[in-house]
Coordinates of C-alpha atoms in Angstrom, one line a residue:
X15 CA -28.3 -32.0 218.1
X16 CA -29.2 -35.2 217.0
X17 CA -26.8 -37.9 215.3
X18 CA -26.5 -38.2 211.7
X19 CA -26.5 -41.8 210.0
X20 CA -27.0 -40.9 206.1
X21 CA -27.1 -38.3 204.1
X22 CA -27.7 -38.8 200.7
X23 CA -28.0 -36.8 197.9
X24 CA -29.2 -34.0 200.3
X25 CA -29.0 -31.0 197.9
X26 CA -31.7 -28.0 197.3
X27 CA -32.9 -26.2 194.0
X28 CA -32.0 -22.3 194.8
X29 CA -35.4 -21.3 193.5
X30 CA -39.0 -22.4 194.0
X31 CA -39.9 -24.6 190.9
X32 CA -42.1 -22.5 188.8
X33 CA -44.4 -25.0 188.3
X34 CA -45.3 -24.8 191.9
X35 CA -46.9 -20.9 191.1
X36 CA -50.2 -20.0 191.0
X37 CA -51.7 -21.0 187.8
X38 CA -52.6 -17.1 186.8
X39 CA -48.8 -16.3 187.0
X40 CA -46.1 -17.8 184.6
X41 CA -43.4 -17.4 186.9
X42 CA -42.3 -16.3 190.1
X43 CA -39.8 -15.0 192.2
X44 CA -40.2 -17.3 195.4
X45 CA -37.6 -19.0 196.9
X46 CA -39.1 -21.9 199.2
X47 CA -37.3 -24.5 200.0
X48 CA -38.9 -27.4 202.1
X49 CA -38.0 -30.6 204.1
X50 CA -40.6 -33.1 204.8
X51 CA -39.9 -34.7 208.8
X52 CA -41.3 -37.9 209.3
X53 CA -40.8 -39.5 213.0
X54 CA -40.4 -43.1 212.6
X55 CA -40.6 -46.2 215.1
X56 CA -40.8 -49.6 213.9
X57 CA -42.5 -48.7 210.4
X58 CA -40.5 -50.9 208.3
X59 CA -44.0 -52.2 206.7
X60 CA -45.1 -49.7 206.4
X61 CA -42.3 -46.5 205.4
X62 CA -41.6 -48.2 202.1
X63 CA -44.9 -47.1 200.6
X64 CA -44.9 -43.5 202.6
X65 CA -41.3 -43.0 201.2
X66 CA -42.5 -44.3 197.8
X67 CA -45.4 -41.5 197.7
X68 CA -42.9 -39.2 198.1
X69 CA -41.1 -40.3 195.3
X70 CA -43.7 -39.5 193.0
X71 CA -44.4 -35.8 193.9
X72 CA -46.3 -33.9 191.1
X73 CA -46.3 -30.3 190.1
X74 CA -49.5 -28.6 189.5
X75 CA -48.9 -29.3 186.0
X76 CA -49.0 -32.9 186.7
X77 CA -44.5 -33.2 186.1
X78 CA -42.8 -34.9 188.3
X79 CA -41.3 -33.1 191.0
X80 CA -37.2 -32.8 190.7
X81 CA -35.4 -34.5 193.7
X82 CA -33.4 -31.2 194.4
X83 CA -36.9 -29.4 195.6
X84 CA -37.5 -30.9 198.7
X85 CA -35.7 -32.9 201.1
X86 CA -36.6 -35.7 203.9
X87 CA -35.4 -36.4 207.3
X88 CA -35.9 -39.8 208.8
X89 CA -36.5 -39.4 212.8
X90 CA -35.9 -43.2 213.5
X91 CA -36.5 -43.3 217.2
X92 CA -36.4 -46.3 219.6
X93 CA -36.4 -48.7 216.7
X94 CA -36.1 -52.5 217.5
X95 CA -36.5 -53.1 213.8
X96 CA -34.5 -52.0 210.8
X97 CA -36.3 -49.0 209.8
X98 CA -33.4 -46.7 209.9
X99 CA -31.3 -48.8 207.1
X100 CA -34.4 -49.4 205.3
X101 CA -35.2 -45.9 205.2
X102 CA -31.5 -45.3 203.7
X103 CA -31.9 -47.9 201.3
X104 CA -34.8 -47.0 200.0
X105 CA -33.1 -43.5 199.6
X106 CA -30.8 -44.6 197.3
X107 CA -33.4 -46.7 195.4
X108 CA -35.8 -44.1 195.0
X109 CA -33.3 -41.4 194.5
X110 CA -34.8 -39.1 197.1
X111 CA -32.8 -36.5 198.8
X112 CA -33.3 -38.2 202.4
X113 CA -31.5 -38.0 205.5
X114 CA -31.9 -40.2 208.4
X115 CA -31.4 -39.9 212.3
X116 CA -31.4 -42.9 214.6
X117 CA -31.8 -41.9 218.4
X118 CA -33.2 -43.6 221.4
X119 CA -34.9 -40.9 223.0
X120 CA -35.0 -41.6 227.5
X121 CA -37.7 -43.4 229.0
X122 CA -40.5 -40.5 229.9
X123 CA -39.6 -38.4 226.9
X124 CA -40.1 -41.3 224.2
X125 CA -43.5 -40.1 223.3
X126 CA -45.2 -38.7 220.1
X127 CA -44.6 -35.1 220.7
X128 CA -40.7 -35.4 221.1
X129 CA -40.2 -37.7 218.3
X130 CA -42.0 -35.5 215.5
X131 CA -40.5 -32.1 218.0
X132 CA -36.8 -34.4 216.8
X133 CA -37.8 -34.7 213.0
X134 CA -39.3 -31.0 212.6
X135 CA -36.0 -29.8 214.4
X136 CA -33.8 -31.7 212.4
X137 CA -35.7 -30.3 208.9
X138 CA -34.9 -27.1 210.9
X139 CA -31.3 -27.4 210.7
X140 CA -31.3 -28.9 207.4
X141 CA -33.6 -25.2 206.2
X142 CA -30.7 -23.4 208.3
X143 CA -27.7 -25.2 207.3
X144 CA -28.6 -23.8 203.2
X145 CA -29.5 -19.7 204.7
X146 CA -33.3 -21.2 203.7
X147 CA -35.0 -18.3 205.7
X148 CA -38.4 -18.5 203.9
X149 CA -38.0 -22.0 204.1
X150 CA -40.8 -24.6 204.7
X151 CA -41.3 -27.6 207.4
X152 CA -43.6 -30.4 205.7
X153 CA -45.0 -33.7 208.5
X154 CA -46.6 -36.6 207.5
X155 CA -46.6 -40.0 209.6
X156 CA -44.6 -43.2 208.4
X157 CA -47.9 -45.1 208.2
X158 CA -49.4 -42.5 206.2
X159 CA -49.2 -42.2 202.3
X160 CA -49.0 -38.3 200.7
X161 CA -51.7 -37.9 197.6
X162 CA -49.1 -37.1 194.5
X163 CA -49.8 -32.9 194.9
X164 CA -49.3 -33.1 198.5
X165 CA -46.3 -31.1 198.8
X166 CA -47.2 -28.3 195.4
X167 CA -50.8 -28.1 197.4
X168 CA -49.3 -27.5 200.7
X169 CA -46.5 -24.8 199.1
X170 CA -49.6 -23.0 196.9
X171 CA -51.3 -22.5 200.2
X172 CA -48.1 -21.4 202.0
X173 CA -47.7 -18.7 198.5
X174 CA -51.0 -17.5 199.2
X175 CA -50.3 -15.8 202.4
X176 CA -50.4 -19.0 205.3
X177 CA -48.1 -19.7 208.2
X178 CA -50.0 -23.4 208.9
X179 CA -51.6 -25.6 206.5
X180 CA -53.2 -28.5 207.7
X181 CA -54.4 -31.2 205.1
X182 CA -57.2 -33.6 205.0
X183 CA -56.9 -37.4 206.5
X184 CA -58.8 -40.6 205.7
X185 CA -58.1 -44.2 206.4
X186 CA -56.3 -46.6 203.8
X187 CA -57.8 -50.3 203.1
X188 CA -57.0 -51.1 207.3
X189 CA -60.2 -49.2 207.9
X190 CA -62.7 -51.5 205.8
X191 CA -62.4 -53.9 208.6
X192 CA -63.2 -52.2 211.2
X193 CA -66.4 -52.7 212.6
X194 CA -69.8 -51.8 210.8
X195 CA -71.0 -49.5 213.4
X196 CA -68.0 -47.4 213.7
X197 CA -68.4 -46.9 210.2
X198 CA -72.0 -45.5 210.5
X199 CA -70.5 -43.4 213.4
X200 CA -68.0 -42.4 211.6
X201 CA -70.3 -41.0 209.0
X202 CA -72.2 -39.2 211.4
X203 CA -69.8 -37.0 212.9
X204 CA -68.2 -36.2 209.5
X205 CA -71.5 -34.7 208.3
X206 CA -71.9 -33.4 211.7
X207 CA -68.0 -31.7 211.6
X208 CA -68.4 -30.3 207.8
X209 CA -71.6 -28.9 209.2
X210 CA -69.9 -27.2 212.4
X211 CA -67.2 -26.1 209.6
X212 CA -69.3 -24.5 207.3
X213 CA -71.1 -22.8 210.5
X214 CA -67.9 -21.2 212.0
X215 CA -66.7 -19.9 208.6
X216 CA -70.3 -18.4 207.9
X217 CA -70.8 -16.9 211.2
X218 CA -67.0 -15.9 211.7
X219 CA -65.3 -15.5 208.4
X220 CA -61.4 -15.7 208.3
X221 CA -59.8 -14.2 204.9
X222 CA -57.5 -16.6 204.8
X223 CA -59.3 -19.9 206.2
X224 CA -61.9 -19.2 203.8
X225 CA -65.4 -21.4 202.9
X226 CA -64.6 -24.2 202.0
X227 CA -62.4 -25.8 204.7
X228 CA -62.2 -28.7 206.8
X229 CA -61.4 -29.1 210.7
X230 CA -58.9 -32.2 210.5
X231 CA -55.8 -31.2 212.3
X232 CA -53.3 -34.0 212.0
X233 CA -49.4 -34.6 212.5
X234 CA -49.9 -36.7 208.7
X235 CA -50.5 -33.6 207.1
X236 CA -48.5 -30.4 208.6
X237 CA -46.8 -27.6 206.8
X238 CA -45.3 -24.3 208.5
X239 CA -42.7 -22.1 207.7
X240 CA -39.7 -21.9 208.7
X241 CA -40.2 -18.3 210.0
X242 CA -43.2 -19.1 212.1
X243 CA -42.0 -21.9 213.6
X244 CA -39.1 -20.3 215.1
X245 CA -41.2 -18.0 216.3
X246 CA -43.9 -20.3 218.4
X247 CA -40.8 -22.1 219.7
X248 CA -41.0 -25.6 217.6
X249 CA -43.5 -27.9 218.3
X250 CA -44.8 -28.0 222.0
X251 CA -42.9 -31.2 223.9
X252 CA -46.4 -33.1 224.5
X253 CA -47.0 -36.6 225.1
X254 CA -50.1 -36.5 223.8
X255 CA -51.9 -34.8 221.0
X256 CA -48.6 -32.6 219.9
X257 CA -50.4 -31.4 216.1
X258 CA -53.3 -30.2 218.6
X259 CA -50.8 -28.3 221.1
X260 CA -49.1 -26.7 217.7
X261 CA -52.3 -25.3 216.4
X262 CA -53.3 -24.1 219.9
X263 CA -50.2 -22.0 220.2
X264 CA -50.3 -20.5 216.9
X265 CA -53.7 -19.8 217.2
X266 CA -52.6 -18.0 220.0
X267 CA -50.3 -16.1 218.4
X268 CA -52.5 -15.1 215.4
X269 CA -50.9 -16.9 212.8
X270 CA -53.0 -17.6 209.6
X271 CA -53.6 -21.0 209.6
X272 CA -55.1 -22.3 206.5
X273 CA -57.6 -26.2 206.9
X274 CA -57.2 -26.7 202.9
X275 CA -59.4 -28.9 201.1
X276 CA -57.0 -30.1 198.5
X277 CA -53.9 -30.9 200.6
X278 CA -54.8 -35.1 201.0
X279 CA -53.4 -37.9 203.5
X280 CA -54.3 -41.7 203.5
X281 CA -53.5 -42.5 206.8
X282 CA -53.3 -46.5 208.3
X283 CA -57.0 -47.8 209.6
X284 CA -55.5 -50.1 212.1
X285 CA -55.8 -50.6 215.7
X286 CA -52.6 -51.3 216.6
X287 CA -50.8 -47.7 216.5
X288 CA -47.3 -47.0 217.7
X289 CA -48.0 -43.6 219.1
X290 CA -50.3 -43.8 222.4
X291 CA -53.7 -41.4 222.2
X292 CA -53.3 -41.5 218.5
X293 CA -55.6 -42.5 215.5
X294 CA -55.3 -46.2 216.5
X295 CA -56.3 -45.7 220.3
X296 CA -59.2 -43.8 219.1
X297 CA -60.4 -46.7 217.0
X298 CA -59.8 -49.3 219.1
X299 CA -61.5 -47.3 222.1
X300 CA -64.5 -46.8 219.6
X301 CA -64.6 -50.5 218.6
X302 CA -64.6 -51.1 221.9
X303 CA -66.9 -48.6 223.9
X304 CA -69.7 -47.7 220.7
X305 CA -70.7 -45.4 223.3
X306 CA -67.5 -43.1 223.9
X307 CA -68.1 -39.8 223.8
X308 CA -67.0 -37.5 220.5
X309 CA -64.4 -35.5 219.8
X310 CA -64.6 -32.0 222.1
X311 CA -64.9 -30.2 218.9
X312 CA -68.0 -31.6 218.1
X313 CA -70.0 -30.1 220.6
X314 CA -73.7 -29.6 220.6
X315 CA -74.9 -27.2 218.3
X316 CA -76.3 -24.5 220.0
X317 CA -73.2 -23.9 222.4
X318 CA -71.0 -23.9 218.7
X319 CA -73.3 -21.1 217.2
X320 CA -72.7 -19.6 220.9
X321 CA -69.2 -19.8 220.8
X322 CA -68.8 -19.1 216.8
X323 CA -70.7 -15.7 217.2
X324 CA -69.1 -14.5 220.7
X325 CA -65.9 -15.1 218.8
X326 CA -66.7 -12.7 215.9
X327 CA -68.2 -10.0 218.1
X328 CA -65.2 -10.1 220.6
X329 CA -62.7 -10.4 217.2
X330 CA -64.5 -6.9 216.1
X331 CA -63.9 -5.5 219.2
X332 CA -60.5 -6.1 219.3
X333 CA -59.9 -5.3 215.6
X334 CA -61.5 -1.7 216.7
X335 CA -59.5 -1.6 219.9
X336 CA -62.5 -1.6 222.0
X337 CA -62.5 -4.5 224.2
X338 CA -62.1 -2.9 227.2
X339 CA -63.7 -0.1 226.5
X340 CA -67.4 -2.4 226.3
X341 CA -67.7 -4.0 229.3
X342 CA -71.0 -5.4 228.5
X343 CA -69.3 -8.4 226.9
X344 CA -67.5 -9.6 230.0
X345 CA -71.0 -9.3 232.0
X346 CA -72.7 -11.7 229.4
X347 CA -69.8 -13.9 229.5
X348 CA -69.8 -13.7 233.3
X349 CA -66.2 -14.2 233.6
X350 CA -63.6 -12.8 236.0
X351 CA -62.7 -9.4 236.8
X352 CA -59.2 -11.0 236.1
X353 CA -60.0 -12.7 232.8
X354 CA -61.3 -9.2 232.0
X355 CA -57.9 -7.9 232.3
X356 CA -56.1 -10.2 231.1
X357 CA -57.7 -9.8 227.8
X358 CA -57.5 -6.5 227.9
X359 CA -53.8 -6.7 228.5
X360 CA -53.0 -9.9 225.9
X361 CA -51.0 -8.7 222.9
X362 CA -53.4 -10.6 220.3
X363 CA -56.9 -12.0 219.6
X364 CA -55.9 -15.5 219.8
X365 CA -54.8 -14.7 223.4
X366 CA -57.9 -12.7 224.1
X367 CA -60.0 -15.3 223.0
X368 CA -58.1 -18.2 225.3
X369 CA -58.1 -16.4 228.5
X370 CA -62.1 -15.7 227.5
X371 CA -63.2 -19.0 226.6
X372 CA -61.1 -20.6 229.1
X373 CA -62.7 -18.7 232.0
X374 CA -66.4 -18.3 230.6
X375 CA -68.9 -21.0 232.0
X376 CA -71.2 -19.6 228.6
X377 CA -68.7 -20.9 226.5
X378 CA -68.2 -24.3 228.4
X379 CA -67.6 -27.5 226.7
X380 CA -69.7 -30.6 226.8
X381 CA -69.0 -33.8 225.5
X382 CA -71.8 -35.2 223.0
X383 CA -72.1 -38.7 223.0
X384 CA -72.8 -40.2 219.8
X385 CA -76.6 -40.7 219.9
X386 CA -77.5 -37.8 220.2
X387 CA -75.0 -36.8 216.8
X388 CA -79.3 -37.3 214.3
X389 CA -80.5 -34.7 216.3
X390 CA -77.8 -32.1 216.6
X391 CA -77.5 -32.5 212.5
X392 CA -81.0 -31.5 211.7
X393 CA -80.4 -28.3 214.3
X394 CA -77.5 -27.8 212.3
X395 CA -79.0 -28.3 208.5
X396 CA -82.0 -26.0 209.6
X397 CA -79.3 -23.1 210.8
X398 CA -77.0 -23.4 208.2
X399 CA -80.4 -22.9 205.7
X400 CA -81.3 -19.7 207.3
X401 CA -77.7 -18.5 207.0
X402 CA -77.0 -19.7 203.4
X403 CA -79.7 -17.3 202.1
X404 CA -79.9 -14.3 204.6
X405 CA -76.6 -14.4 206.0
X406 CA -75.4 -12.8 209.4
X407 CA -75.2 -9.4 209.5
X408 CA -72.3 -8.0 211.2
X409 CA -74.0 -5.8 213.9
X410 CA -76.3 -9.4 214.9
X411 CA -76.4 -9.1 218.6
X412 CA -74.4 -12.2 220.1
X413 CA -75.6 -11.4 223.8
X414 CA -79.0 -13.1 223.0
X415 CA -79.5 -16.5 222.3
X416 CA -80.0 -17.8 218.4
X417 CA -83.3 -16.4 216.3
X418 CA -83.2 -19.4 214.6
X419 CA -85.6 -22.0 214.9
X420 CA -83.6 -24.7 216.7

């Protein structure tokens, strides 16, 4: 598929390391395997210290990871700088099972999405070339630096039952000098996004995405399994926002996808970015424009309690095979006669619930622009109070708007 510069010492342990079980259990019979795919453009600042985090992988016990658990591919795409034969040096310097592709990918398709599609696919082969079947893809970003349990954190969650693990992202030394108001912004709609968080897994709790979780989803912190990913077809071929497109498809396809708290990133804070729409553009816009409008996810609060409770009612009617047989739902959602259907006929939730939200003007999103982030944060405190000590009670009627004092 793609051209192979270096290999390295590219071999795999035939067993999952037992320090990587459960804590309760002294051993196991797992066999994971994982490569970690890093796409890579002009990074040579910046891959030495990504590639040296990686180095210095801990168990849970706090050992040092053996070189023969995990491997790393090297996407070096359109590179006008020498990160590919850095990357291989470093390699050999660090030890590190590593493998590195050099392509120039066509003007049009030289984007984000296919450069990290080209580094997941290549860990792919890599998985298939050893009969890994229960194998698992690890992502991370060149400017990005892996906390020392990134990848035993990421392969816990994966042994507990996930398909997707996203980790938790925050911005390295770059991001102290960014301006002073961004910061208080910043801090605004992370309280305001933890609140959201706790809301959704309160009002609709997911077994396996359980309380507490975050809502980062990143391309610096990414880990599926082989099997699943294979499945969804790889990584969707996006310009833009190609972690977001992943999640959206697996979501669709019911996959358990698991925001854990413990997996960590430090990410770069600067403004200068080499993939377009990413972390950088959004800073600079933000220094730019104080005023730009949040992320979509942080919507106001009363259209998220909206959304979070539709989607638990609509999830127990589909769990009891009853959503077409209570129409009363559609009505209140005043969506098609052919959304109707189309749920009706879609093969999982996740599907259900796109065709639903996508056609309900109920369940609408609206941009919320940062001033308004005080006041949507008491709403949200006074809620999440109400629901901490009486809890939702599963036969709540959604149809109505909120009880709660907002």
């Amino acid at each position: 598929m793609f051209r192979e510069i270096s290999r390295g010492n590219d071999s795999f342990t035939t067993a999952f390391d037992l320090a990587f079980a459960p804590a309760d259990r002294a051993s196991t019979d797992l066999a994971v395997r994982c490569v970690v795919a890093i796409p890579v453009r002009n990074e040579a600042d910046r891959l030495p210290a990504c590639l040296a985090a990686l180095a210095d992988q801990r168990d849970r016990l706090g050992r040092r990871v053996e070189r023969d658990v995990f491997g790393i591919i090297v996407f070096a795409n359109n590179c006008t700088d020498d990160s590919g034969s850095l990357a291989r040096a470093l390699g050999n310097e660090l030890s590190l099972p590593l493998r590195v592709v050099e392509i120039s990918l066509m003007p049009g398709a030289a984007h984000a999405g296919n450069a990290r599609r080209g580094a997941m696919d290549a860990a792919l082969d890599w998985l298939a070339e050893d009969s890994a079947t229960d194998g698992v893809i690890l992502t991370t970003d060149a400017d990005s630096r892996v906390s020392p349990d990134w990848i035993a954190s990421n392969l816990q969650a994966i042994h507990a039952g996930a398909d997707l693990v996203l980790g938790q992202v925050r911005l390295d030394e770059d991001g102290d000098l960014l301006p002073e108001a961004l910061h208080r912004r910043g801090q605004l709609e992370s309280e305001y996004e933890a609140l959201l968080t706790e809301l959704n897994a309160r009002v609709d709790p997911l077994a396996y995405d359980p309380w507490p979780r975050h809502a980062t989803i990143s391309g610096a912190s990414i880990a599926i399994t082989r099997k699943i990913y294979e499945e969804v077809g790889g990584l969707p071929r996006v310009s833009l926002g190609e972690d977001k497109a992943l999640v959206a498809a697996l979501m669709r396809f019911d996959a358990k996808i698991r925001h854990a708290p413990d997996v960590l990133v430090t990410t770069s804070g600067r403004c200068d970015g080499r993939a377009p729409g990413g972390v950088a553009d959004t800073l600079r816009l933000r220094s730019d424009d104080p005023e730009a409008f949040c992320d979509e996810a942080l919507e106001p609060f009363r259209i998220a309690l909206r959304r979070a409770k539709w989607r638990r009612r609509l999830r127990q009617l589909w769990s009891a095979s009853d959503l077409a047989g209570d129409e009363a739902w559609a009505r209140a959602l005043q969506i098609s006669d052919s959304c109707a259907r189309r749920a009706h006929e879609a093969l999982t939730f996740g599907a259900a619930w796109s065709e639903i939200e996508h056609d309900s003007p109920r369940l609408a999103r609206r941009l919320l622009p940062p001033a308004e982030l005080p006041g949507q944060i008491k709403l949200a405190r006074q809620a999440l109070d109400r629901l901490r000590k009486v809890g939702l009670s599963p036969c709540e009627d959604v149809q109505a708007e909120p009880a709660m004092p907002l």
